[in-house]
Amino acid sequence: MTHYKIPVIPGDGIGPEIIAEGQKVIDAAGEKFGFDVEWIEYLYGADHYLETGELISEDALSELAKYPAIYLGSIGDPRVAPGVLEKGILLTARFYFDQYINLRPIKLLEGVWTPIKDKTPEDIDFVVVRENTEDFYVGIGGRAKKGISKDLLEVSRILYSAKFGLDIETDSEEIGYQIGMISKEGTDRVIRYAFDLAEKRKKHLSSVDKANVLSDIYGFWREEFEAVAADHPNVTTDFNYVDAMTMWFVKNPEWFDVVVTPNMFGDIITDLGAMVQGGLGLAPGGNINPDGTSMFEPIHGSAPKYKGMNKVNPIATIWAGAMLIEQLGETKAAASIVSAIEKTILDGKVRTYDMGGTSGTSDVGDDIAKNVKCD
Ligand code: IPM
Ligand code: MN
């Protein structure tokens, strides 16, 4: 029997409830497919931060780096200023582990209601590959008051580092600025990953940018896209401005197979994608470093107002768990979890409120675990 050790960070808000259901379902898949999991809990999040002032320690990160995959609930708490936990834990982990792919399937499962009239599971089945370490997420910027000032901004990544020494002079009362940055290495690797994925699917790759306005950063993205495209003559491609993309996601989702996007636009369009596939309660994601430590999580947040109520939909997290074990090589078990989710949805008896039902979080987990076992 294969024995896996999987670190789990339940996190904040509804995180512990949904992650418990995900663990339950993976354990059930293990019984059926001949593996077992030793869960190693890491209690980082708002409570730990409020008690100790620590977000996540360098020691914890280097320990976590020994594992191929981490299971994450959700991060964010109203007791802490917005962004502190998200940047200090979630983005810190994505950057530390160099998880340069954020893989977000947009797939309408059988039996799920979509707000898009006349579209079926056949029409809504694509994958967004979101760049996950660069762009406006590098987190460098500042504020300057009227007059003359200086600033030194630095980005440090495993792949490279970059420094910006700024001499600022303004007669505005105050300015705020944020630098978005992409690198040749960082852009090339995510676009290559997306082309490889398209090769395995329907051989169509769509790129997202805003090169008509932010031409320095996204003109560069386009150039890199074209360079990689030359190595994949059998994959058809198109370029899309992000604003138009939000329209196409709703109007013609069937056009898409794989979509590759810079980080910030990827953040925005995958919330829309989640809604197209039936809601945030159903949308999983993986932060992937193909040669290192990956991290799987639902794409929704910590929904603090539902904390501890056994109310929210655990399907996004359970599906993210399927992506996690697929990454570990348990392909059959992963597919059986997705089928079990579909069965629960199609049966229609056990549903949380967001899908029109009255069942609790744990009822949905129990039902999916049961379907995995007797599939
Ligand atoms: C997501 C989230 C995060 C992001 C936040 C919580 C930092 O919205 O995973 O999409 O912006 O990437
Ligand atoms: Mn988001």
Coordinates of C-alpha atoms and ligand atoms in Angstrom, one line a residue:
M1 CA 0.0 0.0 0.0
T2 CA 1.3 3.4 -0.9
H3 CA 1.6 5.8 2.0
Y4 CA 1.4 9.5 1.4
K5 CA 2.2 12.3 3.9
I6 CA 0.2 15.4 3.0
P7 CA 0.5 18.6 4.9
V8 CA -2.9 20.3 5.4
I9 CA -3.5 24.0 6.2
P10 CA -7.2 24.3 7.1
G11 CA -6.8 28.1 7.5
D12 CA -9.6 30.6 8.4
G13 CA -13.4 31.0 8.3
I14 CA -15.0 28.0 6.6
G15 CA -11.5 26.5 5.8
P16 CA -11.5 23.9 8.6
E17 CA -15.0 22.6 7.7
I18 CA -14.5 22.3 4.0
I19 CA -11.0 20.8 4.3
A20 CA -12.3 18.1 6.7
E21 CA -14.7 17.0 3.9
G22 CA -11.9 16.9 1.4
Q23 CA -9.8 14.8 3.7
K24 CA -12.7 12.5 4.3
V25 CA -13.2 11.9 0.5
I26 CA -9.5 11.4 -0.1
D27 CA -9.3 8.9 2.7
A28 CA -12.3 7.1 1.2
A29 CA -10.5 7.0 -2.2
G30 CA -7.4 5.7 -0.5
E31 CA -9.4 2.7 0.9
K32 CA -10.8 1.9 -2.5
F33 CA -7.6 2.5 -4.5
G34 CA -5.0 1.1 -2.1
F35 CA -3.3 4.1 -0.6
D36 CA -3.4 5.7 2.8
V37 CA -2.7 9.3 3.9
E38 CA -1.0 10.6 6.9
W39 CA -2.3 14.2 7.3
I40 CA 0.1 16.7 8.8
E41 CA -1.7 19.7 10.2
Y42 CA -0.3 23.2 10.0
L43 CA -2.5 25.7 11.9
Y44 CA -1.5 28.9 10.1
G45 CA -4.1 31.6 9.7
A46 CA -5.8 34.3 11.6
D47 CA -5.9 32.7 15.1
H48 CA -2.2 31.9 15.0
Y49 CA -1.4 35.4 13.8
L50 CA -3.5 37.1 16.4
E51 CA -1.9 34.9 19.2
T52 CA 1.7 35.1 18.1
G53 CA 2.1 37.9 15.5
E54 CA 3.5 35.3 13.1
L55 CA 2.1 34.7 9.6
I56 CA 4.1 31.7 8.5
S57 CA 7.7 31.0 9.5
E58 CA 10.7 30.4 7.3
D59 CA 11.1 27.1 9.2
A60 CA 7.6 26.0 8.3
L61 CA 8.0 26.9 4.7
S62 CA 11.3 25.0 4.4
E63 CA 9.7 22.0 6.1
L64 CA 6.7 22.1 3.8
A65 CA 9.0 22.3 0.8
K66 CA 9.9 18.6 1.4
Y67 CA 6.4 17.5 0.3
P68 CA 5.1 17.3 -3.3
A69 CA 1.6 18.7 -2.4
I70 CA -0.1 20.8 0.3
Y71 CA -3.9 20.9 0.9
L72 CA -5.2 24.3 1.7
G73 CA -8.6 25.4 3.0
S74 CA -8.9 29.2 2.8
I75 CA -7.1 32.3 4.2
G76 CA -8.7 35.6 5.3
D77 CA -10.4 36.9 8.5
P78 CA -12.2 40.1 9.2
R79 CA -10.3 40.5 12.5
V80 CA -7.2 41.2 10.5
A81 CA -6.7 44.1 8.0
P82 CA -7.4 43.0 4.4
G83 CA -4.4 41.6 2.6
V84 CA -2.3 40.9 5.7
L85 CA -3.1 37.1 5.8
E86 CA -3.6 36.8 2.1
K87 CA -0.2 38.3 1.2
G88 CA 1.6 37.0 4.3
I89 CA 0.5 33.4 4.0
L90 CA -1.1 32.6 0.6
L91 CA 1.0 34.7 -1.7
T92 CA 4.1 34.0 0.4
A93 CA 3.6 30.3 -0.1
R94 CA 2.9 30.6 -3.8
F95 CA 6.1 32.6 -4.3
Y96 CA 8.2 30.6 -1.9
F97 CA 7.4 27.3 -3.6
D98 CA 7.6 29.0 -7.0
Q99 CA 4.1 27.7 -7.9
Y100 CA 4.1 29.4 -11.2
I101 CA 1.0 27.8 -12.6
N102 CA -2.4 28.5 -11.2
L103 CA -4.6 25.8 -12.8
R104 CA -8.3 26.5 -12.7
P105 CA -10.6 24.1 -14.6
I106 CA -13.9 25.7 -15.8
K107 CA -16.0 22.7 -16.3
L108 CA -19.8 22.5 -15.9
L109 CA -20.6 19.2 -14.3
E110 CA -23.7 17.2 -15.3
G111 CA -26.7 18.3 -13.3
V112 CA -25.3 21.7 -12.3
W113 CA -27.3 24.8 -13.0
T114 CA -25.4 27.5 -15.0
P115 CA -26.6 31.1 -15.3
I116 CA -25.8 30.9 -19.0
K117 CA -28.9 30.1 -20.9
D118 CA -28.8 27.2 -23.3
K119 CA -25.2 26.1 -22.5
T120 CA -24.5 22.6 -21.4
P121 CA -21.5 20.6 -20.0
E122 CA -20.4 20.2 -23.6
D123 CA -20.1 23.9 -24.0
I124 CA -18.4 24.8 -20.8
D125 CA -15.2 22.7 -20.4
F126 CA -11.9 24.6 -20.5
V127 CA -8.9 25.3 -18.3
V128 CA -7.5 28.6 -17.3
V129 CA -3.7 28.6 -16.8
R130 CA -3.0 31.7 -14.7
E131 CA 0.5 32.9 -14.2
N132 CA 1.0 32.8 -10.5
T133 CA 4.2 34.6 -9.4
E134 CA 4.5 37.9 -11.4
D135 CA 2.6 40.8 -13.0
F136 CA 0.9 43.2 -10.5
Y137 CA 1.2 40.5 -7.8
V138 CA 4.9 41.1 -7.4
G139 CA 3.8 43.5 -4.7
I140 CA 6.1 46.5 -5.3
G141 CA 4.9 50.0 -5.1
G142 CA 4.6 52.9 -2.8
R143 CA 3.2 56.4 -2.1
A144 CA 4.9 59.7 -2.5
K145 CA 4.0 63.2 -1.3
K146 CA 4.5 66.4 -3.2
G147 CA 8.2 67.2 -3.8
I148 CA 11.2 65.0 -4.2
S149 CA 11.7 61.5 -2.8
K150 CA 13.4 58.2 -3.5
D151 CA 12.3 54.6 -3.3
L152 CA 14.0 51.3 -3.9
L153 CA 11.7 48.4 -5.0
E154 CA 12.9 44.9 -5.1
V155 CA 11.6 41.6 -6.4
S156 CA 13.3 38.4 -5.5
R157 CA 12.4 35.1 -7.0
I158 CA 14.1 31.8 -7.5
L159 CA 14.4 32.4 -11.2
Y160 CA 15.8 36.0 -11.0
S161 CA 15.7 39.2 -9.0
A162 CA 15.0 42.8 -10.1
K163 CA 15.6 46.2 -8.5
F164 CA 14.0 49.5 -9.3
G165 CA 15.7 52.6 -7.9
L166 CA 13.2 55.4 -8.3
D167 CA 13.8 59.2 -8.2
I168 CA 10.4 60.7 -7.7
E169 CA 9.4 64.2 -8.3
T170 CA 5.8 65.3 -8.3
D171 CA 3.7 68.4 -7.7
S172 CA 0.6 66.3 -7.0
E173 CA -0.4 66.4 -3.4
E174 CA 0.2 62.7 -3.2
I175 CA 0.7 59.8 -5.6
G176 CA 0.4 56.0 -5.3
Y177 CA 2.1 53.7 -7.7
Q178 CA 2.5 49.9 -8.2
I179 CA 4.8 48.2 -10.6
G180 CA 3.6 45.3 -12.6
M181 CA 6.4 43.2 -14.0
I182 CA 6.8 40.1 -16.0
S183 CA 10.0 38.4 -17.0
K184 CA 11.1 36.5 -20.0
E185 CA 11.7 33.3 -18.0
G186 CA 8.5 33.6 -16.0
T187 CA 6.4 34.3 -19.1
D188 CA 8.0 31.6 -21.2
R189 CA 7.5 28.8 -18.7
V190 CA 3.8 29.4 -18.1
I191 CA 3.0 29.7 -21.8
R192 CA 5.0 26.5 -22.5
Y193 CA 3.0 24.7 -19.8
A194 CA -0.3 26.0 -21.4
F195 CA 0.8 24.9 -24.9
D196 CA 1.7 21.4 -23.5
L197 CA -1.7 21.2 -21.9
A198 CA -3.4 22.3 -25.1
E199 CA -1.5 19.5 -27.0
K200 CA -3.1 17.0 -24.6
R201 CA -6.6 18.5 -25.0
K202 CA -8.4 20.0 -28.0
K203 CA -5.2 21.8 -29.3
H204 CA -6.5 25.4 -29.0
L205 CA -4.8 28.0 -26.8
S206 CA -6.2 31.5 -26.1
S207 CA -4.1 34.2 -24.6
V208 CA -5.4 37.0 -22.5
D209 CA -3.8 40.5 -22.2
K210 CA -4.4 44.2 -22.4
A211 CA -1.7 44.9 -25.0
N212 CA -3.7 47.7 -26.5
V213 CA -3.2 49.9 -23.4
L214 CA -0.5 48.3 -21.2
S215 CA 1.7 47.7 -24.1
D216 CA 5.1 47.5 -22.5
I217 CA 4.2 44.7 -20.1
Y218 CA 1.6 42.8 -22.3
G219 CA 3.2 43.6 -25.6
F220 CA 6.1 41.6 -24.2
W221 CA 3.7 38.8 -23.1
R222 CA 2.4 38.6 -26.7
E223 CA 5.9 38.4 -28.2
E224 CA 6.8 35.5 -25.9
F225 CA 3.5 33.8 -26.7
E226 CA 4.3 34.1 -30.4
A227 CA 7.8 32.7 -29.9
V228 CA 6.5 29.6 -28.0
A229 CA 3.6 29.2 -30.5
A230 CA 6.2 28.7 -33.3
D231 CA 7.2 25.4 -31.5
H232 CA 3.6 24.2 -31.5
P233 CA 2.4 24.6 -35.1
N234 CA -0.5 22.1 -34.6
V235 CA -2.1 24.2 -31.8
T236 CA -4.4 27.0 -33.0
T237 CA -4.2 30.2 -31.0
D238 CA -5.9 33.5 -30.5
F239 CA -5.2 36.8 -28.6
N240 CA -7.9 38.4 -26.5
Y241 CA -8.1 41.6 -24.6
V242 CA -9.2 40.9 -21.0
D243 CA -12.3 43.1 -21.2
A244 CA -13.6 41.2 -24.3
M245 CA -12.7 37.9 -22.7
T246 CA -15.2 38.5 -19.9
M247 CA -17.8 38.9 -22.7
W248 CA -16.7 35.7 -24.5
F249 CA -16.7 33.6 -21.3
V250 CA -20.4 34.4 -21.0
K251 CA -21.4 34.5 -24.7
N252 CA -19.3 31.7 -26.2
P253 CA -17.6 29.6 -23.6
E254 CA -17.5 26.7 -26.1
W255 CA -14.8 28.6 -28.0
F256 CA -12.3 27.9 -25.3
D257 CA -10.0 24.9 -24.5
V258 CA -7.0 26.2 -22.7
V259 CA -6.7 29.9 -21.7
V260 CA -3.4 31.4 -20.6
T261 CA -3.3 34.6 -18.7
P262 CA -1.1 37.0 -16.7
N263 CA -1.7 36.8 -13.0
M264 CA -4.1 39.7 -12.2
F265 CA -6.4 39.2 -15.2
G266 CA -6.4 35.5 -14.3
D267 CA -7.6 36.3 -10.8
I268 CA -10.5 38.3 -12.2
I269 CA -11.6 36.0 -15.1
T270 CA -11.6 32.9 -13.0
D271 CA -14.2 34.3 -10.6
L272 CA -16.3 34.8 -13.6
G273 CA -15.4 31.3 -14.8
A274 CA -16.4 29.9 -11.5
M275 CA -19.9 31.5 -11.9
V276 CA -20.2 30.2 -15.4
Q277 CA -19.6 26.6 -14.1
G278 CA -22.2 27.0 -11.5
G279 CA -20.8 29.1 -8.7
L280 CA -17.8 29.6 -6.4
G281 CA -18.8 26.6 -4.3
L282 CA -17.9 24.4 -7.3
A283 CA -14.6 25.9 -8.5
P284 CA -11.2 24.2 -7.6
G285 CA -7.7 25.3 -8.2
G286 CA -4.1 24.1 -8.1
N287 CA -1.0 26.2 -7.5
I288 CA 1.5 24.1 -9.3
N289 CA 5.2 23.8 -9.4
P290 CA 5.7 20.8 -11.8
D291 CA 9.1 20.1 -10.2
G292 CA 8.5 21.1 -6.6
T293 CA 5.8 21.6 -4.0
S294 CA 2.3 22.3 -5.3
M295 CA -0.7 23.5 -3.3
F296 CA -4.4 22.8 -3.9
E297 CA -7.3 24.9 -2.7
P298 CA -10.8 26.0 -3.7
I299 CA -10.7 29.3 -5.5
H300 CA -13.3 30.9 -3.2
G301 CA -12.3 32.7 0.0
S302 CA -12.9 32.0 3.7
A303 CA -16.6 33.2 3.8
P304 CA -16.3 34.2 7.5
K305 CA -20.0 34.8 7.9
Y306 CA -20.6 31.1 7.4
K307 CA -17.9 29.9 9.7
G308 CA -18.8 27.0 11.9
M309 CA -22.3 26.7 10.5
N310 CA -21.9 23.5 8.5
K311 CA -23.6 25.3 5.7
V312 CA -21.3 25.9 2.8
N313 CA -20.6 23.8 -0.2
P314 CA -17.4 21.6 0.1
I315 CA -17.4 20.5 -3.5
A316 CA -14.7 23.0 -4.7
T317 CA -12.4 21.8 -2.0
I318 CA -13.2 18.1 -2.6
W319 CA -12.5 18.7 -6.3
A320 CA -9.2 20.4 -5.4
G321 CA -8.4 17.3 -3.4
A322 CA -8.9 15.2 -6.6
M323 CA -6.5 17.5 -8.4
L324 CA -4.0 17.0 -5.5
I325 CA -4.0 13.2 -5.7
E326 CA -3.9 13.4 -9.4
Q327 CA -0.7 15.4 -9.0
L328 CA 0.6 12.6 -6.8
G329 CA -0.1 10.1 -9.6
E330 CA -3.4 8.6 -8.3
T331 CA -5.1 9.2 -11.6
K332 CA -7.9 6.7 -11.2
A333 CA -8.7 7.7 -7.6
A334 CA -8.8 11.4 -8.8
A335 CA -11.2 10.5 -11.6
S336 CA -13.4 8.5 -9.2
I337 CA -13.7 11.5 -6.9
V338 CA -14.9 13.7 -9.8
S339 CA -17.4 11.1 -10.8
A340 CA -18.6 10.8 -7.2
I341 CA -19.1 14.5 -7.1
E342 CA -21.1 14.3 -10.3
K343 CA -23.2 11.4 -8.9
T344 CA -24.0 13.4 -5.7
I345 CA -25.1 16.3 -7.8
L346 CA -27.2 14.2 -10.2
D347 CA -28.9 12.3 -7.4
G348 CA -29.9 15.8 -6.3
K349 CA -30.8 14.7 -2.7
V350 CA -27.8 16.0 -0.9
R351 CA -27.2 19.7 -1.8
T352 CA -26.0 22.7 0.1
Y353 CA -28.1 25.9 0.0
D354 CA -26.2 27.5 -2.9
M355 CA -27.4 24.6 -5.1
G356 CA -31.0 24.9 -3.9
G357 CA -30.8 22.3 -1.1
T358 CA -30.8 22.2 2.7
S359 CA -28.0 19.7 3.4
G360 CA -25.0 20.6 5.5
T361 CA -21.3 20.7 4.5
S362 CA -20.6 17.3 6.1
D363 CA -23.7 15.7 4.5
V364 CA -22.2 16.5 1.1
G365 CA -18.8 15.1 2.1
D366 CA -20.4 11.9 3.5
D367 CA -22.4 11.4 0.3
I368 CA -19.4 11.9 -2.0
A369 CA -17.2 9.6 0.1
K370 CA -20.0 7.0 0.0
N371 CA -20.1 7.3 -3.8
V372 CA -16.3 6.9 -4.1
K373 CA -16.5 3.7 -2.1
C374 CA -19.3 2.1 -4.0
D375 CA -18.5 3.4 -7.4
Ligands
IPM1 C1 -7.4 33.8 -5.5 C2 -7.6 34.9 -4.5 C3 -6.2 35.4 -4.1 C4 -5.6 36.0 -5.3 C5 -6.2 36.4 -2.9 C6 -6.9 35.9 -1.7 C7 -4.8 36.9 -2.6 O1 -8.4 35.9 -4.9 O2 -6.7 32.8 -5.2 O3 -7.9 34.0 -6.6 O4 -5.8 37.2 -5.6 O5 -4.8 35.3 -6.0
MN2 MN -9.4 35.5 -6.8

